[in-house]
Structures are given as C-alpha cells and as structure tokens.
CSV table of C-alpha atoms in Angstrom, one decimal:
chain,number,residue,atom,x,y,z
A,1,MET,CA,7.8,34.6,5.7
A,2,GLU,CA,11.5,34.8,6.4
A,3,PHE,CA,11.6,31.7,8.6
A,4,ILE,CA,10.4,29.5,5.7
A,5,LEU,CA,13.7,28.3,4.3
A,6,LEU,CA,12.4,26.0,1.5
A,7,ASP,CA,10.6,27.4,-1.5
A,8,TYR,CA,7.1,26.1,-2.4
A,9,THR,CA,8.3,24.0,-5.3
A,10,THR,CA,10.8,22.1,-3.2
A,11,LEU,CA,8.3,21.5,-0.4
A,12,ARG,CA,5.8,20.1,-2.8
A,13,VAL,CA,8.4,17.7,-4.2
A,14,ILE,CA,9.5,16.7,-0.6
A,15,TRP,CA,5.9,15.9,0.3
A,16,TRP,CA,5.5,13.9,-2.9
A,17,LEU,CA,8.5,11.9,-1.9
A,18,LEU,CA,7.3,11.6,1.7
A,19,LEU,CA,3.9,10.3,0.5
A,20,GLY,CA,5.7,7.6,-1.5
A,21,ILE,CA,7.8,6.7,1.6
A,22,LEU,CA,4.7,6.4,3.7
A,23,LEU,CA,2.9,4.2,1.1
A,24,ILE,CA,6.0,2.0,0.8
A,25,GLY,CA,6.2,1.8,4.6
A,26,PHE,CA,2.6,0.7,4.8
A,27,ALA,CA,2.9,-1.9,2.0
A,28,VAL,CA,6.1,-3.4,3.5
A,29,MET,CA,5.2,-3.3,7.2
A,30,ASP,CA,1.5,-4.0,7.1
A,31,GLY,CA,1.7,-5.8,3.8
A,32,PHE,CA,3.1,-9.0,5.3
A,33,ASP,CA,0.3,-8.9,7.9
A,34,LEU,CA,-2.2,-8.9,5.0
A,35,GLY,CA,-0.2,-11.6,3.2
A,36,VAL,CA,-0.1,-13.8,6.3
A,37,GLY,CA,-3.9,-13.4,6.7
A,38,THR,CA,-4.4,-14.4,3.1
A,39,LEU,CA,-2.2,-17.5,3.5
A,40,LEU,CA,-3.8,-18.6,6.8
A,41,PRO,CA,-6.2,-21.2,5.3
A,42,PHE,CA,-3.5,-22.7,3.0
A,43,VAL,CA,-0.4,-23.0,5.1
A,44,ALA,CA,-2.0,-24.1,8.4
A,45,LYS,CA,-4.2,-27.2,8.5
A,46,THR,CA,-4.7,-27.8,12.3
A,47,ASP,CA,-5.9,-25.5,15.0
A,48,GLU,CA,-2.4,-25.4,16.5
A,49,GLU,CA,-0.8,-24.5,13.2
A,50,ARG,CA,-3.3,-21.7,12.7
A,51,ARG,CA,-2.6,-20.3,16.2
A,52,LEU,CA,1.1,-20.5,15.3
A,53,VAL,CA,0.5,-18.4,12.1
A,54,ILE,CA,-1.6,-15.9,13.9
A,55,ASN,CA,1.0,-15.5,16.7
A,56,THR,CA,3.7,-14.6,14.2
A,57,ILE,CA,2.0,-11.3,13.5
A,58,GLY,CA,-0.1,-11.0,16.7
A,59,PRO,CA,2.4,-8.8,18.6
A,60,VAL,CA,3.1,-6.4,15.7
A,61,TRP,CA,0.1,-6.0,13.4
A,62,GLU,CA,-1.4,-3.1,15.4
A,63,GLY,CA,1.8,-1.1,15.3
A,64,ASN,CA,2.2,-1.8,11.6
A,65,GLN,CA,-1.2,-0.1,10.9
A,66,VAL,CA,0.4,3.2,12.1
A,67,TRP,CA,1.8,3.5,8.5
A,68,LEU,CA,-1.8,3.4,7.1
A,69,VAL,CA,-2.8,6.2,9.5
A,70,LEU,CA,0.3,8.2,8.6
A,71,GLY,CA,-0.4,7.8,4.9
A,72,GLY,CA,-4.0,8.8,5.2
A,73,GLY,CA,-3.1,11.7,7.4
A,74,ALA,CA,-0.4,12.9,5.0
A,75,ILE,CA,-2.9,12.9,2.1
A,76,PHE,CA,-5.4,14.8,4.2
A,77,ALA,CA,-3.0,17.5,5.4
A,78,ALA,CA,-0.6,17.8,2.5
A,79,TRP,CA,-2.9,17.1,-0.5
A,80,PRO,CA,-6.5,18.1,0.6
A,81,PRO,CA,-8.0,17.9,-3.0
A,82,LEU,CA,-6.5,14.5,-3.5
A,83,TYR,CA,-8.0,13.4,-0.2
A,84,ALA,CA,-11.4,14.8,-1.1
A,85,VAL,CA,-11.6,13.3,-4.5
A,86,SER,CA,-10.1,9.9,-3.7
A,87,PHE,CA,-12.0,9.3,-0.5
A,88,SER,CA,-15.3,10.4,-2.0
A,89,GLY,CA,-14.8,8.8,-5.4
A,90,PHE,CA,-13.5,5.5,-4.0
A,91,TYR,CA,-16.0,5.6,-1.1
A,92,LEU,CA,-17.5,2.1,-1.5
A,93,ALA,CA,-14.1,0.7,-2.2
A,94,MET,CA,-12.7,2.4,0.9
A,95,PHE,CA,-15.7,1.0,2.8
A,96,LEU,CA,-14.9,-2.5,1.7
A,97,ILE,CA,-11.2,-2.0,2.8
A,98,LEU,CA,-12.2,-0.6,6.2
A,99,PHE,CA,-14.7,-3.4,6.8
A,100,ALA,CA,-12.1,-6.0,6.0
A,101,LEU,CA,-9.5,-4.3,8.2
A,102,ILE,CA,-12.0,-4.1,11.0
A,103,LEU,CA,-12.4,-7.9,10.8
A,104,ARG,CA,-8.7,-8.4,11.6
A,105,PRO,CA,-8.6,-7.0,15.2
A,106,VAL,CA,-12.0,-8.7,15.9
A,107,GLY,CA,-10.7,-12.0,14.5
A,108,PHE,CA,-7.4,-11.8,16.5
A,109,LYS,CA,-9.2,-11.0,19.8
A,110,TYR,CA,-12.2,-13.4,19.5
A,111,ARG,CA,-10.9,-16.4,17.7
A,112,SER,CA,-9.6,-18.3,20.7
A,113,LYS,CA,-12.3,-17.2,23.1
A,114,LEU,CA,-14.3,-20.4,22.6
A,115,PRO,CA,-13.0,-24.0,22.0
A,116,SER,CA,-15.6,-24.6,19.3
A,117,GLN,CA,-13.9,-25.5,16.1
A,118,ARG,CA,-16.8,-24.0,14.1
A,119,TRP,CA,-16.3,-20.7,15.9
A,120,ARG,CA,-12.6,-20.7,15.2
A,121,ASN,CA,-13.0,-21.7,11.6
A,122,ASN,CA,-15.4,-18.8,11.0
A,123,TRP,CA,-12.9,-16.3,12.5
A,124,ASP,CA,-10.2,-17.8,10.4
A,125,LYS,CA,-12.3,-17.1,7.3
A,126,ALA,CA,-12.7,-13.5,8.6
A,127,LEU,CA,-8.9,-13.2,9.0
A,128,PHE,CA,-8.5,-14.4,5.4
A,129,VAL,CA,-11.0,-11.8,4.2
A,130,GLY,CA,-9.2,-9.2,6.3
A,131,GLY,CA,-6.0,-9.9,4.4
A,132,PHE,CA,-7.2,-10.7,0.9
A,133,ILE,CA,-9.7,-7.9,0.3
A,134,PRO,CA,-7.5,-4.9,1.3
A,135,ALA,CA,-4.6,-6.3,-0.8
A,136,LEU,CA,-6.9,-6.7,-3.8
A,137,ILE,CA,-8.8,-3.5,-3.6
A,138,MET,CA,-5.7,-1.3,-2.9
A,139,GLY,CA,-4.1,-2.8,-6.1
A,140,VAL,CA,-7.3,-2.1,-8.0
A,141,ALA,CA,-7.2,1.5,-6.8
A,142,VAL,CA,-3.6,1.9,-8.1
A,143,GLY,CA,-4.7,0.5,-11.4
A,144,ASN,CA,-7.5,3.1,-11.6
A,145,VAL,CA,-5.0,5.8,-10.9
A,146,LEU,CA,-3.1,4.8,-14.1
A,147,LEU,CA,-6.3,4.6,-16.0
A,148,GLY,CA,-7.7,7.9,-14.7
A,149,VAL,CA,-10.7,8.4,-12.5
A,150,PRO,CA,-14.1,9.8,-13.7
A,151,TYR,CA,-14.4,13.2,-11.9
A,152,HIS,CA,-14.3,16.9,-12.6
A,153,PHE,CA,-14.4,20.3,-10.9
A,154,ASP,CA,-16.9,23.0,-11.6
A,155,ASP,CA,-16.0,26.7,-11.7
A,156,THR,CA,-16.2,26.9,-7.9
A,157,GLN,CA,-13.9,23.9,-7.5
A,158,ARG,CA,-16.6,21.6,-6.3
A,159,VAL,CA,-15.8,18.0,-7.2
A,160,PHE,CA,-18.2,15.7,-9.0
A,161,TYR,CA,-17.5,12.0,-9.2
A,162,THR,CA,-19.4,10.2,-12.0
A,163,GLY,CA,-18.2,6.7,-11.6
A,164,ASN,CA,-19.3,3.7,-9.5
A,165,LEU,CA,-17.8,0.7,-7.7
A,166,LEU,CA,-18.3,-1.7,-10.6
A,167,GLY,CA,-16.7,0.8,-13.0
A,168,LEU,CA,-13.5,0.5,-11.0
A,169,LEU,CA,-13.3,-3.3,-11.8
A,170,THR,CA,-11.9,-3.0,-15.3
A,171,PRO,CA,-9.5,-5.7,-16.6
A,172,PHE,CA,-6.4,-3.6,-16.2
A,173,ALA,CA,-7.4,-2.6,-12.6
A,174,LEU,CA,-8.1,-6.2,-11.7
A,175,LEU,CA,-4.6,-7.1,-13.1
A,176,ALA,CA,-3.1,-4.4,-10.8
A,177,GLY,CA,-5.1,-5.9,-7.9
A,178,LEU,CA,-3.6,-9.4,-8.7
A,179,VAL,CA,-0.1,-7.9,-8.7
A,180,SER,CA,-0.8,-6.5,-5.2
A,181,VAL,CA,-2.2,-9.8,-3.9
A,182,ALA,CA,0.8,-11.8,-5.3
A,183,MET,CA,3.5,-9.5,-4.0
A,184,LEU,CA,1.9,-9.3,-0.5
A,185,VAL,CA,1.3,-13.0,-0.3
A,186,SER,CA,5.0,-13.7,-1.2
A,187,HIS,CA,6.0,-11.0,1.4
A,188,GLY,CA,3.8,-12.7,4.1
A,189,ALA,CA,5.2,-16.1,3.2
A,190,ALA,CA,8.7,-14.8,3.7
A,191,MET,CA,7.7,-13.7,7.2
A,192,LEU,CA,6.3,-17.1,8.0
A,193,VAL,CA,9.4,-18.9,6.8
A,194,LEU,CA,11.4,-16.5,8.9
A,195,LYS,CA,9.3,-16.9,12.0
A,196,THR,CA,8.1,-20.5,12.0
A,197,SER,CA,9.5,-24.0,11.3
A,198,GLY,CA,8.1,-27.4,10.4
A,199,PRO,CA,5.1,-27.9,8.1
A,200,VAL,CA,3.9,-24.3,8.2
A,201,ALA,CA,7.3,-23.0,7.0
A,202,GLU,CA,7.5,-25.6,4.3
A,203,ARG,CA,4.0,-24.8,2.9
A,204,SER,CA,4.7,-21.1,3.2
A,205,ALA,CA,8.0,-21.5,1.2
A,206,LYS,CA,6.3,-23.4,-1.6
A,207,ILE,CA,3.2,-21.1,-1.9
A,208,GLY,CA,5.3,-18.0,-1.4
A,209,SER,CA,7.7,-18.9,-4.2
A,210,ILE,CA,4.8,-19.4,-6.6
A,211,ALA,CA,3.3,-16.1,-5.5
A,212,ALA,CA,6.7,-14.3,-6.1
A,213,ILE,CA,6.9,-15.7,-9.6
A,214,ALA,CA,3.3,-14.7,-10.2
A,215,SER,CA,4.2,-11.2,-8.9
A,216,PHE,CA,7.0,-11.1,-11.5
A,217,VAL,CA,4.9,-12.3,-14.4
A,218,LEU,CA,1.8,-10.1,-13.5
A,219,PHE,CA,4.0,-7.0,-13.0
A,220,ALA,CA,5.7,-7.6,-16.3
A,221,LEU,CA,2.4,-8.1,-18.0
A,222,ALA,CA,1.0,-4.9,-16.5
A,223,GLY,CA,4.1,-3.0,-17.7
A,224,ALA,CA,3.6,-4.3,-21.2
A,225,TRP,CA,0.0,-3.2,-21.1
A,226,VAL,CA,1.0,0.3,-19.9
A,227,ALA,CA,3.6,0.5,-22.7
A,228,PHE,CA,1.6,-0.7,-25.6
A,229,GLY,CA,-2.1,-0.4,-24.8
A,230,LEU,CA,-2.7,2.2,-22.1
A,231,PRO,CA,-2.8,6.0,-22.9
A,232,GLY,CA,-1.1,8.4,-20.4
A,233,TYR,CA,-1.8,12.0,-19.6
A,234,GLN,CA,0.2,15.1,-20.2
A,235,ILE,CA,0.0,18.8,-19.2
A,236,THR,CA,-0.4,21.0,-22.3
A,237,SER,CA,-0.2,24.4,-20.7
A,238,GLN,CA,2.8,26.1,-19.0
A,239,VAL,CA,3.8,24.2,-15.9
A,240,VAL,CA,3.8,26.5,-12.8
A,241,THR,CA,5.4,24.7,-9.9
A,242,ASP,CA,5.0,27.4,-7.3
A,243,GLY,CA,1.6,28.8,-8.1
A,244,ALA,CA,-1.8,28.6,-6.3
A,245,SER,CA,-3.3,25.2,-5.7
A,246,ASN,CA,-6.0,25.3,-8.3
A,247,PRO,CA,-6.2,22.4,-10.8
A,248,LEU,CA,-8.3,24.5,-13.1
A,249,LEU,CA,-5.5,26.9,-14.0
A,250,LYS,CA,-3.9,24.3,-16.3
A,251,THR,CA,-4.9,22.3,-19.3
A,252,ALA,CA,-4.1,18.6,-19.9
A,253,GLU,CA,-5.0,15.9,-22.3
A,254,PHE,CA,-4.6,12.2,-23.0
A,255,SER,CA,-1.3,11.1,-24.6
A,256,ALA,CA,-0.8,8.2,-26.9
A,257,ALA,CA,-0.4,4.6,-25.7
A,258,GLY,CA,2.8,4.4,-23.7
A,259,GLY,CA,2.6,8.0,-22.6
A,260,TRP,CA,3.2,7.0,-19.0
A,261,LEU,CA,6.7,5.9,-20.0
A,262,HIS,CA,7.8,9.4,-20.9
A,263,ASN,CA,9.4,10.1,-17.6
A,264,TYR,CA,11.7,7.1,-17.9
A,265,SER,CA,13.2,8.5,-21.1
A,266,THR,CA,13.7,12.0,-19.5
A,267,MET,CA,14.8,10.7,-16.1
A,268,PRO,CA,16.8,7.5,-17.0
A,269,ALA,CA,17.7,6.7,-13.4
A,270,THR,CA,14.0,6.0,-12.6
A,271,ILE,CA,14.3,2.8,-14.7
A,272,LEU,CA,15.8,1.3,-11.5
A,273,ALA,CA,12.4,1.1,-9.9
A,274,PRO,CA,10.8,-1.5,-12.2
A,275,VAL,CA,14.1,-3.4,-12.4
A,276,VAL,CA,14.2,-3.7,-8.6
A,277,GLY,CA,10.5,-4.6,-8.6
A,278,LEU,CA,11.1,-7.5,-11.1
A,279,LEU,CA,14.5,-8.7,-9.7
A,280,GLY,CA,13.3,-8.5,-6.1
A,281,ALA,CA,10.3,-10.8,-6.9
A,282,LEU,CA,12.6,-13.3,-8.6
A,283,ALA,CA,15.1,-13.2,-5.8
A,284,SER,CA,12.3,-13.7,-3.3
A,285,ALA,CA,11.2,-16.8,-5.2
A,286,VAL,CA,14.7,-18.3,-5.2
A,287,LEU,CA,15.3,-17.5,-1.6
A,288,LEU,CA,12.0,-18.9,-0.4
A,289,ARG,CA,12.9,-22.2,-2.2
A,290,LYS,CA,16.1,-22.2,-0.2
A,291,ARG,CA,14.2,-21.5,3.0
A,292,ARG,CA,16.1,-18.2,3.6
A,293,GLY,CA,13.2,-16.4,5.2
A,294,GLY,CA,15.1,-13.2,6.3
A,295,LEU,CA,16.7,-12.6,2.9
A,296,ALA,CA,13.5,-13.4,1.1
A,297,PHE,CA,11.7,-10.9,3.3
A,298,LEU,CA,14.2,-8.2,2.3
A,299,ALA,CA,13.9,-9.2,-1.4
A,300,SER,CA,10.1,-9.1,-1.4
A,301,GLY,CA,10.2,-5.8,0.5
A,302,ALA,CA,12.6,-4.4,-2.2
A,303,SER,CA,10.2,-5.6,-4.9
A,304,ILE,CA,7.2,-3.9,-3.2
A,305,ALA,CA,9.2,-0.7,-3.0
A,306,GLY,CA,10.2,-1.0,-6.7
A,307,ILE,CA,6.6,-1.6,-7.8
A,308,ILE,CA,5.2,1.4,-5.9
A,309,LEU,CA,8.0,3.7,-7.1
A,310,THR,CA,7.4,2.5,-10.7
A,311,VAL,CA,3.9,3.8,-10.6
A,312,GLY,CA,4.9,7.0,-8.8
A,313,PHE,CA,7.7,7.8,-11.3
A,314,ALA,CA,5.5,6.9,-14.3
A,315,ILE,CA,2.6,9.3,-13.4
A,316,PHE,CA,4.8,12.2,-12.1
A,317,PRO,CA,3.7,15.0,-11.7
A,318,PHE,CA,0.1,13.7,-11.7
A,319,LEU,CA,-1.4,12.5,-8.4
A,320,LEU,CA,-4.9,11.5,-9.7
A,321,PRO,CA,-5.7,11.9,-13.4
A,322,SER,CA,-9.3,12.6,-14.5
A,323,SER,CA,-10.5,10.3,-17.3
A,324,THR,CA,-13.6,12.6,-18.1
A,325,SER,CA,-11.9,16.0,-17.7
A,326,PRO,CA,-8.1,15.7,-18.0
A,327,GLY,CA,-7.8,19.4,-17.2
A,328,SER,CA,-9.2,18.7,-13.7
A,329,SER,CA,-6.5,16.1,-13.0
A,330,LEU,CA,-4.7,16.7,-9.7
A,331,THR,CA,-0.9,17.2,-9.8
A,332,LEU,CA,1.6,17.9,-7.1
A,333,TRP,CA,1.9,21.4,-8.5
A,334,ASP,CA,-1.8,22.3,-8.0
A,335,ALA,CA,-3.2,20.1,-5.3
A,336,SER,CA,-1.1,20.8,-2.2
A,337,SER,CA,-1.7,22.7,1.0
A,338,SER,CA,-0.3,26.1,1.5
A,339,HIS,CA,3.4,26.9,1.7
A,340,LEU,CA,3.2,27.4,5.5
A,341,THR,CA,1.2,24.3,6.1
A,342,LEU,CA,3.7,22.1,4.2
A,343,TRP,CA,6.6,23.7,6.1
A,344,VAL,CA,5.1,23.2,9.6
A,345,MET,CA,4.1,19.6,8.7
A,346,LEU,CA,7.6,18.9,7.5
A,347,LEU,CA,9.0,20.1,10.9
A,348,ALA,CA,6.5,17.8,12.7
A,349,THR,CA,7.3,14.9,10.5
A,350,GLY,CA,11.1,15.4,11.0
A,351,LEU,CA,10.5,15.1,14.7
A,352,PHE,CA,8.0,12.3,15.0
A,353,LEU,CA,8.8,10.0,12.0
A,354,PRO,CA,12.3,9.0,13.5
A,355,ILE,CA,10.6,8.3,16.8
A,356,ILE,CA,8.1,5.9,15.1
A,357,ILE,CA,10.9,4.2,13.2
A,358,ALA,CA,13.0,3.9,16.3
A,359,TYR,CA,10.1,2.4,18.3
A,360,THR,CA,9.2,0.0,15.5
A,361,SER,CA,12.8,-1.2,15.3
A,362,TRP,CA,12.9,-1.7,19.1
A,363,VAL,CA,9.7,-3.8,19.0
A,364,TYR,CA,11.0,-6.0,16.2
A,365,ARG,CA,14.2,-6.5,18.1
A,366,VAL,CA,12.4,-7.6,21.2
A,367,MET,CA,10.2,-9.9,19.2
A,368,LYS,CA,12.9,-11.5,17.1
A,369,GLY,CA,13.2,-15.2,16.9
A,370,LYS,CA,10.9,-18.0,15.8
A,371,THR,CA,7.4,-18.5,17.2
A,372,THR,CA,6.9,-22.0,18.5
A,373,LEU,CA,4.1,-24.1,19.9
A,374,GLU,CA,5.9,-24.4,23.2
A,375,GLU,CA,6.2,-20.7,23.5
A,376,MET,CA,2.5,-20.2,22.8
A,377,GLY,CA,1.6,-22.7,25.5
A,378,GLU,CA,3.7,-21.0,28.1
A,379,ASN,CA,2.6,-17.5,27.2
A,380,PRO,CA,-0.9,-16.6,28.6
A,381,ASN,CA,-1.1,-13.6,26.2
A,382,ALA,CA,-0.7,-15.7,23.1
A,383,TYR,CA,-3.7,-15.7,20.7
C-alpha cells in the first residue's frame, strides 16, 4: 500500500528497538518499586519507618506498572508467536509473577487498615514477596532466553512446549535471576536514599552499595559463563528479512561456546552496553556510599539499561531460541505481525508514548522532594 512509507524490514527492526525500550522503561521505572519492596524488612525496623518506606513509592507505583502493560501489549500485538510461546511456556512462572504483583496493591491498601502489629507485619512480608519474586523470576526468564527454551512447532505451526517450571531453574538461569535482584535492589536503595533521610537512608545506602557491587560481580560472572561455557544459536539458511512470518522457513543450529558474542565482533559499538552495565553498577555503589541518591539512581538506571541491552544485542536477531528444535526458534524476521499492523501500531505508539512520558514526568515533578514522618502525619491519604 502506497501510504506505508517504511519497508517491512525497517519496521521489524523499529519494533525490536521499541520492545527493548519498553522493557528498559519497565525495569527502570517499576524496578525501583520492586527493589524498595525487597528492601522493606531490612531498611525499616519500626512501624513508622516502614510507613516511610512505603510512602516513598506509594504515589507512583501504579503509574510505573503502565510500562509492564505496554511491554506485554507490544509483545502481543507486534510479536504474536513470541507472546504465544512465552506466555504458554512460562505459564507457571508468569502465574508466580502475577500472584506476587497482585500482593503489592493489596498490601499497600490494607496494611494500615488495622493497628494490629501482627496484621501489619504480615502485609509487610507480602510486600517483600511482591518485590523479590518478580525480580527473581524475570531474571530467570532472561537466563532461559539465553539458554533456549524447550518448544517446537509442527507443520501447521502449532506450538508444543515440552518443559516445566523446575526445568527453568537451572544454575545459569538462577544466576541471571540473582543479577536481576541485585540490580533492582541497588536501584530501589538509590530511590530510598533520594527520598528519605535518617536511619532509613543510612541503611539503604549501605545495603544498596553492597547490592550494586553484587550486581557488578554477578553480571561479570554471567558474561564469563556466556563467553566460555554457554553455546549460542545461529541461522544456517539464507536470512530473509522481509518475508512471511513463518519460523519454519529457516534452519538454525547451536553454535560453539561463546556464540552469543558474535554480534559484538561484527557490531563493535554494541560493546558499550555491557560496559555501561558494569560501570553503572560500580558508580552506583560509590555514589550510594557518598549518599548521593539522585546520581546513584541515574547510575543504577544506566546499569539496568546496559544489562538489558547486552542481552538484546547478544541474541539478535533471535527473540526466543528453541533448545529442542533450533529451527523453530523465533527471530524478529519471522515472528512479527503483518507489515500493515506494525505500521498502524507505530503511528499509535508515536502518538501515545510521548503522552505517557510527559504525564509520568509531570507526576514525578509534583512528587519531588523527600518523604518525611511529619508529612505523613499531616496527609490523610498517606499509607
């Protein structure tokens, strides 16, 4: 159609980049909420301190989850086979994540409804679970993407998943999960140092700096594992970038250990992603030690972006490799929606994404400044 100005290949690459941006947006914006929830039992010792921690994210956590909705919606609309395989194959893992995420709003709303300390302690545990479990399982999912997932298509493109929940919990996948937890805990700690003062900020700075160093070490260890002990995947047939979305039209196979690093030699600029991931974690640790919450938050956010981009650049053009049938692996060249669908969605995204960013920026501008016990006491809407 003449009004479609961008070719199919370009649209597929644009939507691959947009998916990465949405995942980074979720990890940075909702990631500090998850990190704060995970830190709650460790940085706040009294009921007042726990209320203080909760109120640092209370006004914004719901808006931050928009990025999760956008990411899921983008996968559903732009990459239907990816949505079908991942959401069915990772069904139990997704259920755990959703269960934990559901605990968060319930915990926020119900925690202070009764003065009972036992009641509040139980909801504090729920908020911890609502932060820790999604952070861990999402990292485990990314680890399994690098390992490959056990699924295949038949001749009619029906998908068959042959794995199970316990099969996802391999040593490398758990390492990836720990990377996720460490980076989000340091990110949440930076937000607490930025938004609070006194004992809560001091404890957050100490724990956050340790988490940032752990993020650096674990990410480096995972990189070494990928380089020397983890096979990659490669397409062995002709690569058709503007053809029909049918993963069975290609052939693929395992590559030798370190195969996921191939793109870094052919596209040298991509090496900036892991460098930013590592240096951002170190900078966050140093800045947290100096109680520079705002700069530490930017550094940890940059580290998160670098870590996510590292994975994206490494597996390009794969979206979800298959460990049992490499030829069934989904790539951005054979798992997208139609040309017209991608174009219409791009127009809608160009209209609404800036509105979301502008609204989010306005909310954070209104809510800037530290959260204090005095402010909580004067505000009837405080948690």
